[in-house]
Amino acid sequence: MAVYRLSVTLDEPVDETLLNQALKTTVKRLPYFAYRLRRGLFWFYLEQQEGVPRVQPDAVNPCLPFSPGRDGHFMFRVRVHDCRVAVEIFHVLADGTGTMTFLLTLIAEYLRLKNGNRIPAFAPYILDCRDKPKPSEWEDSFPVYARDAARPRGEEAAYPLRGTPAERDYLQVTIGMMDSGRLAAAAKTRGATINTYLAALILQALVGIAKEDKRKGLAKRPVKLSMPVNLRKYYKSSTLRNFSSYINVPVYADYGDYSLDDIITLVKHSMGYETAEQLINARFSSNVHAEQSKAIRPVPLVVKSLILRMMYALTGERYFTSVLSNMGRIDLPEGMRGHVKRFDFIIGAGRSNPLSIGCVSVNGQTYLSFSRTIKEPEVERRVLSALIREGVPVVVESNRRINR
């Protein structure tokens, strides 16, 4: 999930000149987004740079890795096509909350320039560009709230989803669009929230694939769905920097057959346990302790990078099969609501896991995106088909290239 994307589709084609003006004003209000990642002798660090990236034409292939030649040294880009404005961003800079704030503040400023009507600040995502930047918005909140107790980093390796590698640097995206009310009703019938319900449907699809997998021994590993947790729900932080943790929800495919209700029960219990503040804190505190370790602090960066890669291998993607990140329902102010036709949330390719899933809801519609680096669309086929069987009609879009 190094790069991800949030986009909004407006009710008329975007004026690129006005959008560039709005971008300059938005970056002045949120200067942290113009920072670059620098390599020091002992550590990477963030450094502010002058200027603002120009709006780029959008492309059918989202979430390309950042390159100095195309993006300067900025860690975000703004892309536009017809009525759509997209922000693609490097995850080290901001999490979904920070990026949604940047995008909607940008859209509010654009609509002011376009229509002459200022949209007032609207919590939690729209800021007033006339206000000055606040230091609390750029706070690194992890060390502020970390405690001494830490959870062990290691856990059981997850079942690895595999398939035929897709074209290099081309992210396969499938988006399922559905009525939020119908989705909520289907979840309620099962006694679940939308987030729990979608997680269970995805796990059910992955368990089915694992059971059919002929690779020796791999089906004995638990299928795990990783789900980000917004730490602002636990702590009084107003940072727009990355301030999220995660939980991994396991289901053991080889233990027997599971109904959807069985998996919903497992998801409820796992989420109820893992999202306890004490456990969440101990998880991210272990990362803070590693960063602050006196043993690693003076080590040259070239050596430190090797150490951190080893730590990532021990605690990273091998411990989950896929990821579901749900931004939830985005409430918009009256002056913006009528101009916004849809949202999309697309997660870029992971280092080794070939499938990520993003979800966002706005104006009564839910958009569920599957992004993958393998050709087989098996997971989304199973999930979206299950939704239809559950009484939730789905409209499907894809950027799939024919005969590739």
Short mmCIF file of C-alpha atoms in Angstrom, two decimals:
data_model
loop_
_atom_site.label_atom_id
_atom_site.label_comp_id
_atom_site.label_asym_id
_atom_site.label_seq_id
_atom_site.Cartn_x
_atom_site.Cartn_y
_atom_site.Cartn_z
CA MET A 1 0.00 0.00 0.00
CA ALA A 2 2.89 2.37 -0.76
CA VAL A 3 0.69 4.53 -3.03
CA TYR A 4 -3.07 4.93 -2.84
CA ARG A 5 -5.68 7.14 -4.43
CA LEU A 6 -8.81 9.06 -3.48
CA SER A 7 -10.88 10.65 -6.22
CA VAL A 8 -14.07 12.68 -6.50
CA THR A 9 -16.23 13.02 -9.60
CA LEU A 10 -17.99 16.37 -9.96
CA ASP A 11 -21.13 17.35 -11.83
CA GLU A 12 -19.31 19.11 -14.68
CA PRO A 13 -15.89 19.00 -16.40
CA VAL A 14 -13.04 20.36 -14.30
CA ASP A 15 -11.39 23.64 -15.26
CA GLU A 16 -7.70 22.72 -14.98
CA THR A 17 -6.54 26.33 -14.67
CA LEU A 18 -8.81 26.93 -11.70
CA LEU A 19 -7.81 23.60 -10.17
CA ASN A 20 -4.13 24.60 -10.32
CA GLN A 21 -5.00 27.87 -8.56
CA ALA A 22 -6.97 25.97 -5.92
CA LEU A 23 -4.05 23.58 -5.47
CA LYS A 24 -1.63 26.44 -4.70
CA THR A 25 -3.98 27.80 -2.06
CA THR A 26 -4.59 24.35 -0.55
CA VAL A 27 -0.86 23.58 -0.28
CA LYS A 28 -0.33 26.98 1.39
CA ARG A 29 -2.94 25.95 4.00
CA LEU A 30 -1.53 22.41 4.23
CA PRO A 31 2.23 22.86 3.60
CA TYR A 32 3.18 19.48 5.01
CA PHE A 33 1.91 17.84 1.83
CA ALA A 34 4.70 19.54 -0.13
CA TYR A 35 7.41 17.82 1.91
CA ARG A 36 9.92 15.49 0.29
CA LEU A 37 11.61 12.38 1.66
CA ARG A 38 15.36 12.88 2.07
CA ARG A 39 18.10 10.38 2.77
CA GLY A 40 20.36 11.33 5.64
CA LEU A 41 23.44 9.57 7.00
CA PHE A 42 21.51 7.81 9.76
CA TRP A 43 17.81 8.08 8.85
CA PHE A 44 15.27 9.16 6.26
CA TYR A 45 13.67 12.47 7.09
CA LEU A 46 11.01 14.81 5.70
CA GLU A 47 12.01 18.21 4.34
CA GLN A 48 9.80 21.04 3.12
CA GLN A 49 10.34 22.16 -0.46
CA GLU A 50 9.16 25.17 -2.42
CA GLY A 51 6.57 25.13 -5.13
CA VAL A 52 3.48 23.11 -5.93
CA PRO A 53 3.19 20.19 -8.36
CA ARG A 54 1.14 20.94 -11.46
CA VAL A 55 -2.06 19.06 -12.08
CA GLN A 56 -1.45 16.05 -14.33
CA PRO A 57 -3.77 14.39 -16.85
CA ASP A 58 -5.31 11.27 -15.38
CA ALA A 59 -4.63 7.86 -16.88
CA VAL A 60 -6.30 4.47 -17.02
CA ASN A 61 -3.45 3.12 -14.88
CA PRO A 62 -3.66 4.52 -11.31
CA CYS A 63 -1.18 4.54 -8.44
CA LEU A 64 2.08 4.43 -10.37
CA PRO A 65 5.20 4.61 -8.16
CA PHE A 66 6.52 8.14 -7.68
CA SER A 67 9.53 9.24 -9.72
CA PRO A 68 11.52 12.51 -9.53
CA GLY A 69 11.29 12.92 -13.31
CA ARG A 70 7.50 12.80 -13.43
CA ASP A 71 6.57 14.09 -9.98
CA GLY A 72 9.53 16.26 -8.97
CA HIS A 73 10.27 15.22 -5.39
CA PHE A 74 6.67 15.56 -4.25
CA MET A 75 5.01 12.60 -2.55
CA PHE A 76 1.57 13.36 -3.93
CA ARG A 77 0.12 14.12 -7.33
CA VAL A 78 -3.20 15.59 -8.45
CA ARG A 79 -4.69 14.11 -11.61
CA VAL A 80 -7.70 15.25 -13.59
CA HIS A 81 -9.88 13.79 -16.34
CA ASP A 82 -13.17 15.28 -17.46
CA CYS A 83 -15.21 15.61 -14.22
CA ARG A 84 -12.83 13.62 -11.99
CA VAL A 85 -10.16 14.94 -9.62
CA ALA A 86 -7.83 12.39 -8.02
CA VAL A 87 -5.12 12.66 -5.38
CA GLU A 88 -2.51 9.89 -5.40
CA ILE A 89 -0.20 9.88 -2.41
CA PHE A 90 2.69 8.02 -0.83
CA HIS A 91 1.46 6.44 2.40
CA VAL A 92 4.42 7.66 4.45
CA LEU A 93 3.08 11.21 4.02
CA ALA A 94 -0.53 10.78 5.17
CA ASP A 95 -3.19 8.17 5.87
CA GLY A 96 -6.73 8.17 4.50
CA THR A 97 -7.95 10.81 6.96
CA GLY A 98 -5.19 13.25 5.99
CA THR A 99 -5.60 12.65 2.28
CA MET A 100 -9.39 12.97 2.41
CA THR A 101 -8.89 16.30 4.22
CA PHE A 102 -6.51 17.48 1.51
CA LEU A 103 -8.80 16.36 -1.34
CA LEU A 104 -12.02 17.84 0.05
CA THR A 105 -10.31 21.10 1.07
CA LEU A 106 -8.97 21.29 -2.51
CA ILE A 107 -12.43 20.66 -3.95
CA ALA A 108 -14.00 23.27 -1.66
CA GLU A 109 -11.45 25.86 -2.79
CA TYR A 110 -11.97 24.89 -6.45
CA LEU A 111 -15.74 25.28 -6.15
CA ARG A 112 -15.22 28.70 -4.53
CA LEU A 113 -13.16 29.82 -7.52
CA LYS A 114 -15.59 28.23 -9.96
CA ASN A 115 -18.89 29.39 -8.49
CA GLY A 116 -17.96 32.29 -6.21
CA ASN A 117 -19.45 30.67 -3.12
CA ARG A 118 -17.18 29.82 -0.21
CA ILE A 119 -17.84 26.47 1.44
CA PRO A 120 -17.23 26.86 5.19
CA ALA A 121 -15.02 24.52 7.18
CA PHE A 122 -16.84 21.27 7.74
CA ALA A 123 -15.52 18.67 10.18
CA PRO A 124 -13.76 16.38 9.87
CA TYR A 125 -12.45 16.82 6.33
CA ILE A 126 -12.86 20.41 5.03
CA LEU A 127 -10.57 23.19 6.27
CA ASP A 128 -10.82 26.93 5.67
CA CYS A 129 -7.91 27.95 3.43
CA ARG A 130 -7.89 31.42 5.05
CA ASP A 131 -6.69 29.89 8.33
CA LYS A 132 -3.01 29.51 9.09
CA PRO A 133 -1.42 26.05 9.28
CA LYS A 134 -1.44 24.53 12.76
CA PRO A 135 1.56 22.61 14.15
CA SER A 136 -0.81 20.00 15.60
CA GLU A 137 -1.82 19.06 12.05
CA TRP A 138 1.72 17.80 11.35
CA GLU A 139 2.43 16.16 14.68
CA ASP A 140 3.97 12.70 14.69
CA SER A 141 1.40 11.29 17.10
CA PHE A 142 2.84 7.78 17.44
CA PRO A 143 5.56 8.64 20.01
CA VAL A 144 3.16 11.02 21.80
CA TYR A 145 0.76 8.21 22.70
CA ALA A 146 3.09 5.19 22.77
CA ARG A 147 3.59 3.46 26.13
CA ASP A 148 6.27 1.15 27.50
CA ALA A 149 4.37 -2.09 26.93
CA ALA A 150 4.75 -3.56 23.44
CA ARG A 151 3.33 -6.61 21.66
CA PRO A 152 5.68 -9.16 20.09
CA ARG A 153 6.11 -8.46 16.39
CA GLY A 154 5.91 -12.04 15.17
CA GLU A 155 2.70 -13.87 14.35
CA GLU A 156 1.65 -16.82 12.24
CA ALA A 157 2.29 -16.40 8.52
CA ALA A 158 -0.83 -16.04 6.40
CA TYR A 159 -2.04 -17.94 3.37
CA PRO A 160 -0.48 -16.22 0.31
CA LEU A 161 -2.79 -15.42 -2.60
CA ARG A 162 -1.07 -16.05 -5.92
CA GLY A 163 -1.89 -15.85 -9.62
CA THR A 164 -0.56 -15.02 -13.07
CA PRO A 165 1.45 -11.77 -12.87
CA ALA A 166 -0.25 -8.94 -14.72
CA GLU A 167 1.52 -6.46 -16.99
CA ARG A 168 4.30 -4.70 -15.12
CA ASP A 169 3.34 -1.33 -13.60
CA TYR A 170 -0.30 -1.79 -14.61
CA LEU A 171 -2.72 -2.04 -11.72
CA GLN A 172 -5.83 -4.08 -12.50
CA VAL A 173 -8.85 -2.33 -10.95
CA THR A 174 -12.44 -3.54 -10.61
CA ILE A 175 -15.03 -1.32 -8.90
CA GLY A 176 -18.39 -2.54 -7.65
CA MET A 177 -20.98 0.23 -7.17
CA MET A 178 -24.05 -0.40 -5.03
CA ASP A 179 -26.81 1.34 -3.12
CA SER A 180 -25.66 1.98 0.45
CA GLY A 181 -29.14 1.41 1.85
CA ARG A 182 -29.43 -2.01 0.21
CA LEU A 183 -25.95 -2.92 1.46
CA ALA A 184 -26.76 -1.78 5.01
CA ALA A 185 -30.02 -3.77 4.96
CA ALA A 186 -28.22 -6.93 3.85
CA ALA A 187 -25.63 -6.48 6.60
CA LYS A 188 -28.33 -5.83 9.20
CA THR A 189 -30.14 -9.02 8.19
CA ARG A 190 -26.94 -10.87 9.11
CA GLY A 191 -26.59 -8.92 12.37
CA ALA A 192 -23.49 -7.11 11.16
CA THR A 193 -22.21 -3.65 10.34
CA ILE A 194 -21.28 -2.91 6.72
CA ASN A 195 -17.58 -3.15 7.55
CA THR A 196 -17.95 -6.53 9.27
CA TYR A 197 -20.23 -7.79 6.51
CA LEU A 198 -17.82 -6.85 3.70
CA ALA A 199 -14.86 -8.29 5.61
CA ALA A 200 -16.74 -11.58 6.02
CA LEU A 201 -17.64 -11.73 2.31
CA ILE A 202 -14.00 -11.15 1.35
CA LEU A 203 -12.76 -13.74 3.83
CA GLN A 204 -15.35 -16.22 2.56
CA ALA A 205 -14.02 -15.75 -0.99
CA LEU A 206 -10.40 -16.12 0.12
CA VAL A 207 -11.18 -19.23 2.20
CA GLY A 208 -12.85 -20.79 -0.83
CA ILE A 209 -9.75 -20.13 -2.94
CA ALA A 210 -7.46 -21.50 -0.22
CA LYS A 211 -9.49 -24.71 -0.02
CA GLU A 212 -9.02 -25.23 -3.76
CA ASP A 213 -5.28 -24.47 -3.66
CA LYS A 214 -3.13 -27.50 -4.51
CA ARG A 215 0.13 -26.00 -3.25
CA LYS A 216 1.38 -28.31 -0.55
CA GLY A 217 0.89 -27.06 3.00
CA LEU A 218 -0.18 -23.53 2.16
CA ALA A 219 -3.88 -24.12 2.80
CA LYS A 220 -2.99 -24.90 6.42
CA ARG A 221 -1.97 -21.30 6.93
CA PRO A 222 -4.78 -18.99 8.09
CA VAL A 223 -6.39 -16.68 5.59
CA LYS A 224 -5.92 -13.21 7.09
CA LEU A 225 -7.60 -9.96 6.17
CA SER A 226 -5.73 -6.87 7.36
CA MET A 227 -7.90 -3.89 8.32
CA PRO A 228 -6.50 -0.44 9.15
CA VAL A 229 -7.59 1.23 12.39
CA ASN A 230 -7.85 5.03 12.64
CA LEU A 231 -6.09 5.89 15.90
CA ARG A 232 -7.79 9.29 16.12
CA LYS A 233 -10.81 7.40 17.46
CA TYR A 234 -8.73 6.50 20.53
CA TYR A 235 -6.57 9.58 21.08
CA LYS A 236 -7.07 13.36 20.92
CA SER A 237 -4.88 13.84 17.89
CA SER A 238 -5.66 16.24 15.06
CA THR A 239 -2.68 15.22 12.95
CA LEU A 240 -3.07 14.76 9.22
CA ARG A 241 0.05 12.61 9.07
CA ASN A 242 -0.18 8.86 9.09
CA PHE A 243 -1.76 7.88 12.41
CA SER A 244 -3.28 4.47 11.85
CA SER A 245 -2.59 0.93 12.99
CA TYR A 246 -4.12 -2.35 11.84
CA ILE A 247 -5.61 -5.65 12.88
CA ASN A 248 -5.31 -8.98 11.09
CA VAL A 249 -8.48 -11.11 11.13
CA PRO A 250 -7.74 -14.85 10.63
CA VAL A 251 -9.86 -17.74 9.36
CA TYR A 252 -8.38 -21.25 9.15
CA ALA A 253 -9.58 -22.78 5.90
CA ASP A 254 -8.49 -26.31 6.80
CA TYR A 255 -10.49 -26.42 10.04
CA GLY A 256 -13.73 -27.15 8.22
CA ASP A 257 -16.49 -25.50 6.24
CA TYR A 258 -17.76 -22.04 7.16
CA SER A 259 -21.08 -20.39 6.42
CA LEU A 260 -21.17 -16.63 5.95
CA ASP A 261 -22.73 -16.31 9.40
CA ASP A 262 -19.88 -18.35 10.87
CA ILE A 263 -17.32 -15.97 9.39
CA ILE A 264 -19.28 -12.91 10.51
CA THR A 265 -19.14 -14.27 14.08
CA LEU A 266 -15.38 -14.80 13.80
CA VAL A 267 -14.86 -11.29 12.42
CA LYS A 268 -16.94 -9.75 15.22
CA HIS A 269 -15.00 -11.53 17.94
CA SER A 270 -11.60 -10.88 16.36
CA MET A 271 -12.31 -7.19 15.82
CA GLY A 272 -13.81 -6.83 19.29
CA TYR A 273 -10.66 -8.25 20.86
CA GLU A 274 -7.97 -6.72 18.63
CA THR A 275 -9.42 -3.20 18.67
CA ALA A 276 -9.19 -2.87 22.45
CA GLU A 277 -7.15 0.28 23.11
CA GLN A 278 -4.60 -1.57 25.21
CA LEU A 279 -3.81 -4.04 22.39
CA ILE A 280 -3.82 -1.38 19.69
CA ASN A 281 -1.42 0.75 21.73
CA ALA A 282 0.93 -2.14 22.43
CA ARG A 283 1.06 -2.92 18.70
CA PHE A 284 2.12 0.53 17.50
CA SER A 285 4.29 1.09 20.57
CA SER A 286 6.51 -1.79 19.42
CA ASN A 287 7.22 0.14 16.19
CA VAL A 288 7.99 3.33 18.11
CA HIS A 289 10.40 1.44 20.36
CA ALA A 290 12.19 0.03 17.31
CA GLU A 291 12.58 3.49 15.76
CA GLN A 292 13.88 4.93 19.03
CA SER A 293 16.21 2.06 19.81
CA LYS A 294 19.62 3.30 20.97
CA ALA A 295 21.18 0.29 19.29
CA ILE A 296 19.91 1.21 15.82
CA ARG A 297 19.85 5.03 16.00
CA PRO A 298 23.59 5.59 15.21
CA VAL A 299 23.76 2.90 12.50
CA PRO A 300 24.42 4.29 8.98
CA LEU A 301 21.32 4.43 6.79
CA VAL A 302 22.52 1.85 4.26
CA VAL A 303 22.83 -0.72 7.05
CA LYS A 304 19.71 0.49 8.83
CA SER A 305 17.67 0.05 5.62
CA LEU A 306 18.73 -3.58 5.47
CA ILE A 307 17.71 -4.07 9.11
CA LEU A 308 14.33 -2.40 8.56
CA ARG A 309 13.71 -4.53 5.45
CA MET A 310 14.38 -7.63 7.53
CA MET A 311 11.97 -6.34 10.20
CA TYR A 312 9.35 -5.70 7.50
CA ALA A 313 9.81 -9.24 6.20
CA LEU A 314 9.19 -10.52 9.72
CA THR A 315 6.19 -8.29 10.48
CA GLY A 316 4.86 -7.12 7.11
CA GLU A 317 2.84 -8.51 4.26
CA ARG A 318 3.59 -12.18 4.94
CA TYR A 319 1.22 -11.88 7.90
CA PHE A 320 -1.87 -11.06 5.88
CA THR A 321 -3.47 -12.34 2.69
CA SER A 322 -5.21 -9.15 1.60
CA VAL A 323 -6.26 -5.78 3.00
CA LEU A 324 -9.64 -4.07 3.32
CA SER A 325 -9.56 -0.34 4.05
CA ASN A 326 -12.99 1.24 4.49
CA MET A 327 -13.21 5.04 4.64
CA GLY A 328 -16.87 4.72 5.63
CA ARG A 329 -19.56 7.27 4.80
CA ILE A 330 -18.31 10.70 3.79
CA ASP A 331 -20.74 13.43 4.83
CA LEU A 332 -20.56 16.59 2.73
CA PRO A 333 -21.78 20.14 3.43
CA GLU A 334 -24.79 21.41 1.52
CA GLY A 335 -22.70 23.65 -0.75
CA MET A 336 -20.65 20.69 -1.96
CA ARG A 337 -23.11 17.80 -1.84
CA GLY A 338 -24.93 18.68 -5.05
CA HIS A 339 -21.68 18.96 -7.02
CA VAL A 340 -20.26 15.55 -6.01
CA LYS A 341 -21.44 12.57 -8.05
CA ARG A 342 -19.15 9.83 -6.75
CA PHE A 343 -16.03 8.90 -4.79
CA ASP A 344 -13.43 6.20 -5.38
CA PHE A 345 -10.74 4.80 -3.10
CA ILE A 346 -8.07 2.68 -4.80
CA ILE A 347 -5.14 1.09 -2.98
CA GLY A 348 -1.92 0.57 -4.93
CA ALA A 349 0.05 -2.63 -5.21
CA GLY A 350 1.73 -4.10 -2.14
CA ARG A 351 5.25 -5.49 -2.16
CA SER A 352 4.16 -9.10 -2.29
CA ASN A 353 0.41 -9.35 -1.71
CA PRO A 354 -1.34 -9.06 -5.09
CA LEU A 355 -4.78 -7.83 -3.94
CA SER A 356 -6.01 -4.81 -1.96
CA ILE A 357 -9.56 -3.59 -1.43
CA GLY A 358 -10.79 -0.07 -0.72
CA CYS A 359 -14.28 1.11 0.16
CA VAL A 360 -15.95 4.51 0.46
CA SER A 361 -19.57 5.71 0.56
CA VAL A 362 -21.07 9.06 -0.41
CA ASN A 363 -24.52 10.38 -1.31
CA GLY A 364 -26.18 7.00 -0.77
CA GLN A 365 -23.75 4.99 -2.94
CA THR A 366 -20.95 2.65 -1.90
CA TYR A 367 -17.89 2.06 -4.08
CA LEU A 368 -15.89 -1.13 -3.46
CA SER A 369 -12.60 -1.26 -5.39
CA PHE A 370 -10.42 -4.32 -5.96
CA SER A 371 -6.88 -3.56 -7.14
CA ARG A 372 -4.55 -6.40 -8.06
CA THR A 373 -1.27 -7.23 -9.74
CA ILE A 374 -2.44 -10.65 -10.99
CA LYS A 375 -4.65 -11.36 -13.98
CA GLU A 376 -7.24 -13.54 -12.25
CA PRO A 377 -10.27 -11.53 -10.98
CA GLU A 378 -11.41 -14.45 -8.85
CA VAL A 379 -11.78 -12.71 -5.50
CA GLU A 380 -13.91 -9.84 -6.79
CA ARG A 381 -15.96 -12.26 -8.89
CA ARG A 382 -16.82 -14.26 -5.78
CA VAL A 383 -17.45 -11.22 -3.55
CA LEU A 384 -19.61 -9.28 -6.01
CA SER A 385 -21.55 -12.41 -6.99
CA ALA A 386 -22.21 -13.08 -3.31
CA LEU A 387 -23.52 -9.54 -2.86
CA ILE A 388 -25.94 -10.03 -5.75
CA ARG A 389 -27.15 -13.31 -4.22
CA GLU A 390 -27.64 -11.43 -0.95
CA GLY A 391 -30.00 -9.02 -2.69
CA VAL A 392 -27.58 -6.15 -3.32
CA PRO A 393 -27.51 -5.18 -7.04
CA VAL A 394 -24.01 -4.26 -8.21
CA VAL A 395 -22.80 -2.26 -11.21
CA VAL A 396 -19.24 -3.21 -12.17
CA GLU A 397 -16.50 -1.15 -13.84
CA SER A 398 -12.98 -2.25 -14.75
CA ASN A 399 -9.85 -0.85 -16.38
CA ARG A 400 -9.03 -4.32 -17.69
CA ARG A 401 -7.22 -4.38 -21.02
CA ILE A 402 -8.70 -6.83 -23.49
CA ASN A 403 -6.36 -9.53 -24.89
CA ARG A 404 -3.58 -8.73 -22.42
#
